[in-house]
Amino acid sequence: MWQVVYIASSKEEADNILKIMEKGGFMVQVDDAGSGSYQIKVPAIEAEEAYSCLHKNF
């Protein structure tokens, strides 16, 4: 099961977050949420650690 850890407001922002998360060793999915926003998802078991990594690096 995947959990949303961030909603990016542009494709560029989503790509930047994807790079940060992959560099941190996380599996990441980016889904188009419509209206130009993108959901950043990680496996639920990694969500807390991924959320922490994201806020330290973004």
Tab-separated table of C-alpha atoms in Angstrom:
chain	number	residue	atom	x	y	z
A	1	MET	CA	0.000	0.000	0.000
A	2	TRP	CA	1.284	3.458	-0.927
A	3	GLN	CA	0.885	6.606	1.149
A	4	VAL	CA	0.973	10.225	0.012
A	5	VAL	CA	3.759	12.151	1.755
A	6	TYR	CA	3.576	15.364	-0.288
A	7	ILE	CA	1.481	17.115	-2.928
A	8	ALA	CA	3.594	19.099	-5.366
A	9	SER	CA	2.091	22.099	-7.118
A	10	SER	CA	4.056	21.650	-10.355
A	11	LYS	CA	5.840	19.010	-12.422
A	12	GLU	CA	9.179	20.682	-11.694
A	13	GLU	CA	8.589	20.526	-7.939
A	14	ALA	CA	7.502	16.872	-8.224
A	15	ASP	CA	10.674	16.031	-10.171
A	16	ASN	CA	12.852	17.746	-7.544
A	17	ILE	CA	11.165	15.826	-4.741
A	18	LEU	CA	11.479	12.573	-6.688
A	19	LYS	CA	15.255	13.096	-6.962
A	20	ILE	CA	15.559	13.840	-3.233
A	21	MET	CA	13.541	10.777	-2.263
A	22	GLU	CA	15.371	8.428	-4.634
A	23	LYS	CA	18.708	9.752	-3.379
A	24	GLY	CA	17.495	8.880	0.126
A	25	GLY	CA	16.870	5.304	-1.009
A	26	PHE	CA	13.074	5.397	-1.108
A	27	MET	CA	10.796	3.806	-3.679
A	28	VAL	CA	8.641	6.636	-4.987
A	29	GLN	CA	5.561	7.005	-7.172
A	30	VAL	CA	4.485	10.322	-8.649
A	31	ASP	CA	0.817	10.458	-9.654
A	32	ASP	CA	-0.924	13.258	-11.513
A	33	ALA	CA	-3.590	14.553	-9.132
A	34	GLY	CA	-5.125	16.892	-11.707
A	35	SER	CA	-5.163	20.688	-11.807
A	36	GLY	CA	-1.380	20.731	-12.217
A	37	SER	CA	-0.635	19.031	-8.903
A	38	TYR	CA	1.179	15.761	-8.273
A	39	GLN	CA	0.989	13.281	-5.402
A	40	ILE	CA	4.305	11.975	-4.111
A	41	LYS	CA	3.788	8.465	-2.707
A	42	VAL	CA	5.998	5.973	-0.890
A	43	PRO	CA	5.268	2.512	0.552
A	44	ALA	CA	3.245	2.993	3.730
A	45	ILE	CA	5.874	1.236	5.831
A	46	GLU	CA	8.443	3.882	4.781
A	47	ALA	CA	6.119	6.884	5.038
A	48	GLU	CA	7.278	8.291	8.374
A	49	GLU	CA	10.970	8.041	7.473
A	50	ALA	CA	10.332	9.436	3.965
A	51	TYR	CA	8.339	12.350	5.364
A	52	SER	CA	11.192	13.176	7.725
A	53	CYS	CA	13.764	12.941	4.908
A	54	LEU	CA	11.665	15.178	2.705
A	55	HIS	CA	11.341	17.913	5.301
A	56	LYS	CA	15.048	17.859	6.100
A	57	ASN	CA	16.045	18.182	2.436
A	58	PHE	CA	13.341	20.224	0.737
